[in-house]
Amino acid sequence: MTRHVDVTTVLETIQPELSTGEFAKVIAHISPASPAQTADILERLPEDQQPIFYRLLPKDRATAVFDILRPRQQSDLIKGLQNKEVVEIFDGLDPDDRALLLDELPANLSTRLLQGLSGEKRRHTTNLLGYPKDSIGRRMSPHVVSTRETYTAGETLARIQNHLEDAETVYTIPVVDDARRVVGVVGLRQLLGAKAEDKIGDLMSTVHPASAYASAEETARLCIELRLLAMPIVDREGRLLGILTVDDAGRIIEHAETEDTALSGGVEPLGRPYFSTPVRSLVRSRIVWLLVLAIGATLTVHVLSLFEATLAQVTALALFVPLLIGTGGNTGNQAATTVTRAIALGDVGNSDLVRVLGREFSVGLTLGALLGTLGALITGAIFGVSIGITIGLTLLGICTIAASIGGVMPMIAKKLGVDPAVFSNPFISTFVDASGLIVYFLIAKAVLGL
């Protein structure tokens, strides 16, 4: 029987017990925890204690906990377990979970694990591995029960009963023709409410299949958007290959948004919980981006050096540099975040580049006019009318440029086949800083007659 436990308290208690080998006490402390709480405890343990902790779990609890872990975390755990334990865990996974795990494991270990599977399980897993890495074919479940238009409701319910143990879902049943092409779907609710002799062709409804080669993230978002319990996955000829359930779609989206959040902040996704990530990995996930951004920042320094004489003549201009480049960076990041989100939801497509540019130009112009007017009034009252006009016009120009660039960069990235999140905050901030300073000093020279 599970109950709520304080994960932090349990963690502090069992760590010294694991170090001293008091395993009976560890088992007593974690026995009330649910699988989700147990997984949370495992993820927070030091890397060398995780395999020891995992071996102490009862077999059913261990299987449930392993399913909850992220693929990279599963990979780390497997490397610390004995070969027999690894084979048992791998054999008990669903084919789509096996495919995800194999992507994280060394090639020699992946080959050994595949060879240890039975013929059918190996076939299902290698079939999934044959699809592109980011495609929905890698994430679908091949364990799907189907029916035909000519079958009756009674016959279909009997088929479902025969596959209760191995089917990924029984709530949405694809309807196929003689060539296994998907022609519709029928829900379990409809089957239960129908007469046993009713034909499936009269009960089925419109189907929304997805190609196995389609993007996993886009397919998952479509499944959620259409409010489907499950979506059939088909080959290029429309033949049934597998199914995507709504809970798997939710996990795909969660993983994608976690990656986007990290990339937009200039950090490589960790792929494992924070406390389970070694310090060296945290450093590695950030250093490359910091170096790239530092190199980009030299452009800003170069712009400042070009206008050094202008700054020397009117030193008050230097006071506003942080305000202006900060406002420009924030405006660009807001636009990039909005458009990236719209791309992910399917609201914006590749053909909408000009429309997006026009809208973001208008938004930036409006924001710049509002902020520029306010900035001109406040700055003019303190530093004089000329400085006020300079700041006002600069805010107008910077906001317009930043919003326009921030809006189109994610779309350009999409056209180039690059994750739009990569092109958002870090690169936009660097570009806007440099261009904003150029606009600022050119306006200052014109207004102040320098």
XYZ file of C-alpha atoms in Angstrom:
450
model
C 0.000 0.000 0.000
C 1.421 3.332 -1.081
C 0.965 6.679 0.572
C 2.405 10.141 0.227
C 5.965 10.370 1.513
C 8.276 13.346 1.892
C 10.804 12.638 -0.860
C 13.410 15.032 0.563
C 13.230 13.473 4.026
C 13.439 9.915 2.678
C 16.364 10.886 0.468
C 18.317 12.376 3.364
C 17.620 9.254 5.422
C 18.560 6.549 2.915
C 21.727 8.077 1.447
C 23.900 7.261 4.498
C 22.140 3.877 4.792
C 23.067 3.038 1.190
C 26.669 4.065 1.886
C 26.920 1.812 4.984
C 25.039 -1.125 3.437
C 21.989 -0.959 5.737
C 19.717 -2.143 2.937
C 16.916 -3.468 5.139
C 16.406 0.030 6.519
C 16.387 1.487 2.987
C 13.666 -0.963 1.931
C 11.574 -0.075 4.985
C 11.827 3.648 4.255
C 10.880 3.428 0.581
C 8.188 0.726 0.763
C 5.316 3.228 1.361
C 6.316 5.342 -1.667
C 4.481 5.187 -4.982
C 6.403 4.339 -8.191
C 6.466 8.042 -9.138
C 7.864 8.999 -5.730
C 10.377 6.143 -5.911
C 11.523 7.361 -9.339
C 11.918 10.862 -7.910
C 14.083 9.509 -5.089
C 16.220 7.476 -7.505
C 16.777 10.473 -9.790
C 18.097 12.570 -6.908
C 20.584 9.995 -5.676
C 24.287 10.216 -6.641
C 25.051 8.335 -9.847
C 26.995 5.561 -8.089
C 24.131 4.827 -5.637
C 21.354 4.585 -8.234
C 22.031 0.989 -9.410
C 22.283 -0.184 -5.764
C 18.986 1.507 -4.914
C 17.279 0.092 -7.998
C 18.301 -3.485 -7.141
C 16.549 -3.164 -3.766
C 13.147 -2.550 -5.398
C 10.635 -5.401 -5.805
C 10.387 -6.556 -9.413
C 6.963 -4.988 -10.129
C 7.980 -1.683 -8.527
C 11.290 -1.710 -10.414
C 9.517 -2.164 -13.755
C 7.089 0.689 -13.036
C 9.903 2.987 -11.895
C 12.012 2.256 -14.978
C 9.104 3.180 -17.262
C 8.855 6.598 -15.571
C 12.533 7.491 -16.055
C 13.680 9.527 -19.051
C 15.566 7.619 -21.795
C 18.954 9.119 -20.902
C 18.376 8.369 -17.229
C 17.432 4.803 -18.180
C 20.672 4.556 -20.140
C 22.741 5.730 -17.168
C 21.034 3.210 -14.895
C 21.479 0.292 -17.289
C 25.215 0.919 -17.517
C 25.446 0.331 -13.772
C 23.411 -2.890 -13.663
C 24.445 -6.478 -14.239
C 23.877 -8.023 -17.662
C 21.044 -10.337 -16.549
C 19.139 -7.478 -14.915
C 19.558 -5.337 -18.029
C 18.193 -8.036 -20.337
C 15.123 -8.541 -18.126
C 14.380 -4.797 -18.021
C 14.862 -4.370 -21.775
C 12.672 -7.374 -22.571
C 9.808 -5.925 -20.500
C 9.702 -2.553 -22.292
C 7.276 -1.608 -25.066
C 8.858 -1.453 -28.557
C 8.697 2.370 -28.731
C 10.354 2.655 -25.309
C 13.060 0.218 -26.415
C 13.745 2.327 -29.517
C 14.133 5.485 -27.415
C 16.471 3.735 -24.987
C 18.646 2.289 -27.757
C 19.280 5.817 -29.051
C 20.974 6.610 -25.734
C 23.065 3.432 -25.389
C 26.490 2.626 -26.876
C 26.283 0.692 -30.160
C 27.839 -2.514 -28.762
C 25.369 -2.647 -25.866
C 22.425 -1.856 -28.172
C 23.379 -4.740 -30.470
C 23.724 -7.144 -27.543
C 20.339 -6.191 -26.121
C 18.601 -6.584 -29.486
C 20.123 -10.033 -29.939
C 18.738 -11.059 -26.551
C 15.120 -10.382 -27.589
C 12.737 -12.981 -28.923
C 12.078 -12.974 -32.678
C 8.805 -11.022 -32.549
C 10.036 -8.437 -30.055
C 13.236 -7.926 -32.037
C 11.227 -7.465 -35.249
C 8.923 -4.860 -33.691
C 11.859 -2.923 -32.239
C 14.044 -2.967 -35.363
C 11.047 -1.888 -37.463
C 10.692 1.234 -35.313
C 14.432 1.914 -35.513
C 14.099 1.982 -39.293
C 12.196 5.289 -39.187
C 13.908 8.714 -38.911
C 14.886 9.616 -35.362
C 12.408 12.489 -34.922
C 9.538 10.803 -36.777
C 6.360 9.492 -35.195
C 7.289 6.051 -36.555
C 9.885 5.852 -33.751
C 7.281 6.704 -31.113
C 4.221 4.714 -32.223
C 3.207 1.430 -30.675
C 2.926 -1.501 -33.126
C 0.630 -3.322 -30.684
C -2.687 -2.262 -32.181
C -5.944 -4.196 -32.526
C -7.915 -3.455 -35.697
C -11.230 -4.455 -37.257
C -12.919 -4.373 -40.674
C -16.019 -2.762 -42.143
C -17.600 -6.148 -42.728
C -17.119 -7.332 -39.142
C -19.898 -6.999 -36.594
C -19.727 -5.200 -33.274
C -19.805 -8.578 -31.517
C -16.893 -9.919 -33.553
C -14.873 -6.773 -32.910
C -15.486 -6.925 -29.156
C -14.304 -10.523 -29.211
C -11.102 -9.432 -31.001
C -10.553 -6.764 -28.350
C -10.955 -9.302 -25.554
C -8.346 -11.523 -27.195
C -5.846 -8.627 -27.246
C -6.498 -7.009 -23.872
C -3.068 -7.996 -22.598
C -0.956 -6.828 -25.550
C -2.885 -3.975 -27.224
C -1.621 -0.446 -26.567
C -5.217 0.838 -26.385
C -8.722 -0.564 -26.879
C -10.578 2.747 -26.718
C -9.984 3.612 -30.381
C -9.989 0.775 -32.926
C -8.748 1.444 -36.495
C -10.901 0.019 -39.289
C -8.935 -1.420 -42.231
C -9.750 -2.864 -45.635
C -8.389 -6.075 -47.174
C -5.042 -4.344 -47.920
C -4.824 -3.046 -44.310
C -5.428 0.517 -45.471
C -7.100 2.569 -42.718
C -10.618 3.616 -43.729
C -12.034 4.767 -40.382
C -12.063 4.291 -36.622
C -14.610 2.994 -34.145
C -14.640 3.766 -30.430
C -15.152 1.295 -27.613
C -18.127 3.353 -26.401
C -19.831 2.920 -29.795
C -19.161 -0.814 -29.773
C -20.578 -1.280 -26.295
C -23.699 0.702 -27.210
C -24.311 -1.165 -30.461
C -26.127 -4.415 -31.122
C -23.907 -7.461 -31.564
C -24.985 -7.847 -35.214
C -24.382 -4.189 -36.199
C -21.778 -3.800 -38.951
C -18.620 -1.802 -38.223
C -19.073 0.041 -41.534
C -22.231 1.606 -40.080
C -20.563 2.491 -36.764
C -17.168 3.825 -37.813
C -16.351 7.526 -38.000
C -13.860 9.738 -39.836
C -10.220 8.825 -39.348
C -7.229 11.166 -38.889
C -4.192 8.971 -39.622
C -0.604 10.244 -39.628
C 2.316 9.107 -41.752
C 5.005 7.199 -39.880
C 7.529 9.594 -41.447
C 5.837 12.735 -40.107
C 7.395 14.776 -37.307
C 6.719 13.239 -33.894
C 6.112 16.642 -32.291
C 3.758 17.878 -35.019
C 1.793 14.620 -34.986
C 1.502 14.693 -31.192
C 0.246 18.289 -31.261
C -2.300 17.361 -33.932
C -3.519 14.447 -31.813
C -4.009 16.767 -28.826
C -5.561 19.525 -30.935
C -8.127 17.136 -32.439
C -8.840 15.748 -28.943
C -8.234 12.177 -30.082
C -7.730 9.318 -27.646
C -5.516 7.643 -30.235
C -4.314 8.270 -33.783
C -3.557 5.506 -36.325
C -0.066 5.637 -37.854
C 0.202 4.506 -41.477
C 2.826 3.936 -44.167
C 3.029 5.899 -47.424
C 0.261 3.745 -48.935
C -2.073 4.319 -45.979
C -1.583 0.845 -44.475
C -1.857 0.514 -40.711
C 1.488 0.282 -38.882
C 0.727 1.266 -35.313
C -1.010 3.757 -33.075
C -0.215 6.885 -31.061
C -2.137 7.279 -27.803
C -2.970 10.606 -26.199
C -0.724 9.941 -23.188
C 2.259 9.233 -25.465
C 1.425 12.407 -27.415
C 1.511 14.360 -24.156
C 4.953 12.966 -23.300
C 6.305 13.878 -26.742
C 5.095 17.455 -26.382
C 6.468 17.749 -22.859
C 9.879 16.539 -24.048
C 9.850 18.935 -27.035
C 8.909 21.933 -24.907
C 11.608 21.089 -22.360
C 14.176 21.096 -25.176
C 12.841 24.368 -26.616
C 12.981 26.059 -23.218
C 16.598 25.016 -22.770
C 17.680 26.029 -26.265
C 15.952 29.407 -26.077
C 17.979 30.114 -22.942
C 21.266 29.160 -24.579
C 21.594 25.767 -22.839
C 21.818 22.277 -24.305
C 18.973 20.027 -23.003
C 20.213 17.813 -20.164
C 18.050 14.781 -20.903
C 18.171 13.743 -17.245
C 17.068 15.261 -13.895
C 19.133 18.178 -12.592
C 20.453 16.399 -9.494
C 21.394 13.322 -11.528
C 23.420 15.393 -13.980
C 27.170 15.495 -13.212
C 28.710 18.953 -12.860
C 30.890 18.283 -15.914
C 27.740 17.715 -17.980
C 26.192 20.946 -16.707
C 29.351 22.808 -17.730
C 29.404 21.092 -21.133
C 25.743 21.978 -21.751
C 26.444 25.688 -21.290
C 30.019 26.403 -22.365
C 29.497 26.104 -26.142
C 26.630 28.582 -26.134
C 28.539 30.982 -23.897
C 31.479 30.904 -26.301
C 29.214 31.504 -29.300
C 27.475 34.410 -27.586
C 30.771 35.854 -26.382
C 32.051 35.863 -29.951
C 28.811 37.513 -31.050
C 29.179 40.137 -28.327
C 32.475 41.258 -29.882
C 30.341 42.747 -32.658
C 28.683 45.009 -30.085
C 32.085 46.044 -28.745
C 33.234 46.812 -32.295
C 30.198 49.028 -32.883
C 30.954 50.953 -29.675
C 34.558 51.468 -30.789
C 33.392 52.890 -34.137
C 31.330 55.545 -32.354
C 33.867 56.262 -29.617
C 34.266 59.853 -30.776
C 30.512 60.410 -30.604
C 30.391 59.123 -27.026
C 33.337 61.369 -26.095
C 31.459 64.465 -27.289
C 28.190 63.701 -25.476
C 28.955 61.427 -22.517
C 25.255 61.299 -21.523
C 24.658 58.985 -24.503
C 26.581 56.188 -22.761
C 24.084 56.190 -19.895
C 21.288 54.930 -22.138
C 23.136 52.076 -23.881
C 22.018 49.355 -21.380
C 18.401 50.618 -21.498
C 18.223 50.616 -25.290
C 19.882 47.270 -26.016
C 17.945 45.652 -23.147
C 14.629 46.925 -24.539
C 15.564 45.751 -28.032
C 16.580 42.290 -26.811
C 13.378 41.875 -24.806
C 11.224 42.988 -27.739
C 12.946 40.538 -30.106
C 12.673 37.668 -27.656
C 8.957 38.326 -27.114
C 8.346 38.199 -30.869
C 10.485 35.065 -31.309
C 8.728 33.259 -28.461
C 5.286 34.148 -29.841
C 6.092 33.016 -33.389
C 7.936 29.858 -32.257
C 4.872 28.874 -30.253
C 2.611 29.609 -33.251
C 4.810 27.397 -35.453
C 4.627 24.556 -32.932
C 0.820 24.792 -32.806
C 0.520 24.883 -36.598
C -0.921 28.431 -36.625
C 1.955 29.646 -38.814
C 3.387 27.857 -41.858
C 6.365 28.311 -44.180
C 4.289 30.372 -46.608
C 3.389 32.957 -43.963
C 6.798 34.648 -43.755
C 5.696 37.933 -45.348
C 2.501 38.079 -43.294
C 4.388 37.446 -40.061
C 6.971 40.100 -40.989
C 4.173 42.607 -41.639
C 2.409 41.872 -38.360
C 5.561 41.992 -36.251
C 6.685 45.189 -38.006
C 3.344 46.763 -37.031
C 3.597 45.457 -33.472
C 7.176 46.703 -33.121
C 6.300 50.089 -34.589
C 3.385 50.499 -32.174
C 5.432 49.401 -29.162
C 8.277 51.670 -30.248
C 5.941 54.644 -30.622
C 4.497 54.106 -27.142
C 7.851 53.504 -25.413
C 9.574 56.175 -27.491
C 7.033 58.842 -26.575
C 7.310 57.983 -22.892
C 11.111 57.834 -23.080
C 11.351 61.141 -24.915
C 9.183 62.946 -22.345
C 11.032 61.590 -19.304
C 14.549 61.889 -20.776
C 13.848 65.307 -22.274
C 12.750 66.667 -18.910
C 16.020 65.552 -17.286
C 18.709 65.751 -19.988
C 17.230 68.210 -22.461
C 15.007 68.137 -25.527
C 17.693 66.946 -27.968
C 18.624 63.923 -25.868
C 14.917 63.199 -25.342
C 14.238 63.202 -29.094
C 17.271 60.967 -29.664
C 16.098 58.395 -27.119
C 12.500 58.502 -28.383
C 13.434 57.958 -32.037
C 15.935 55.238 -31.089
C 13.327 53.296 -29.115
C 10.990 53.576 -32.100
C 13.644 52.183 -34.455
C 15.004 49.489 -32.139
C 11.577 48.065 -31.223
C 10.546 47.935 -34.885
C 13.747 46.189 -35.959
C 13.787 43.802 -32.995
C 10.174 42.673 -33.390
C 10.609 42.172 -37.146
C 13.809 40.168 -36.786
C 12.492 38.230 -33.805
C 9.376 37.285 -35.773
C 11.060 36.047 -38.949
C 14.128 34.289 -37.485
C 12.185 31.256 -36.182
C 10.501 30.945 -39.597
C 13.842 31.102 -41.399
C 15.136 28.442 -39.028
C 12.111 26.271 -39.839
C 12.765 26.624 -43.573
C 16.388 25.616 -43.041
C 15.334 22.568 -41.027
C 16.767 23.948 -37.767
C 14.909 23.999 -34.446
C 13.316 27.502 -34.214
C 14.178 27.651 -30.503
C 17.882 27.674 -31.402
C 17.405 30.880 -33.376
C 15.436 32.694 -30.692
C 16.721 34.406 -27.582
C 20.548 34.077 -27.730
C 21.103 34.959 -31.384
C 18.371 37.576 -31.546
C 19.774 39.382 -28.494
C 23.250 39.477 -30.066
C 21.972 40.752 -33.421
C 19.652 43.347 -31.902
C 22.380 44.664 -29.592
C 24.661 45.473 -32.508
C 22.007 46.823 -34.876
C 20.378 48.820 -32.059
C 23.630 50.591 -31.226
C 24.161 51.503 -34.882
C 20.650 52.990 -35.040
C 21.221 54.828 -31.751
C 24.462 56.521 -32.731
C 23.294 57.390 -36.244
C 20.196 59.081 -34.812
C 22.317 60.817 -32.155
C 24.697 62.190 -34.783
C 21.783 63.465 -36.882
C 19.774 65.029 -34.039
C 22.709 66.432 -32.056
C 24.690 67.489 -35.113
C 27.834 65.593 -34.077
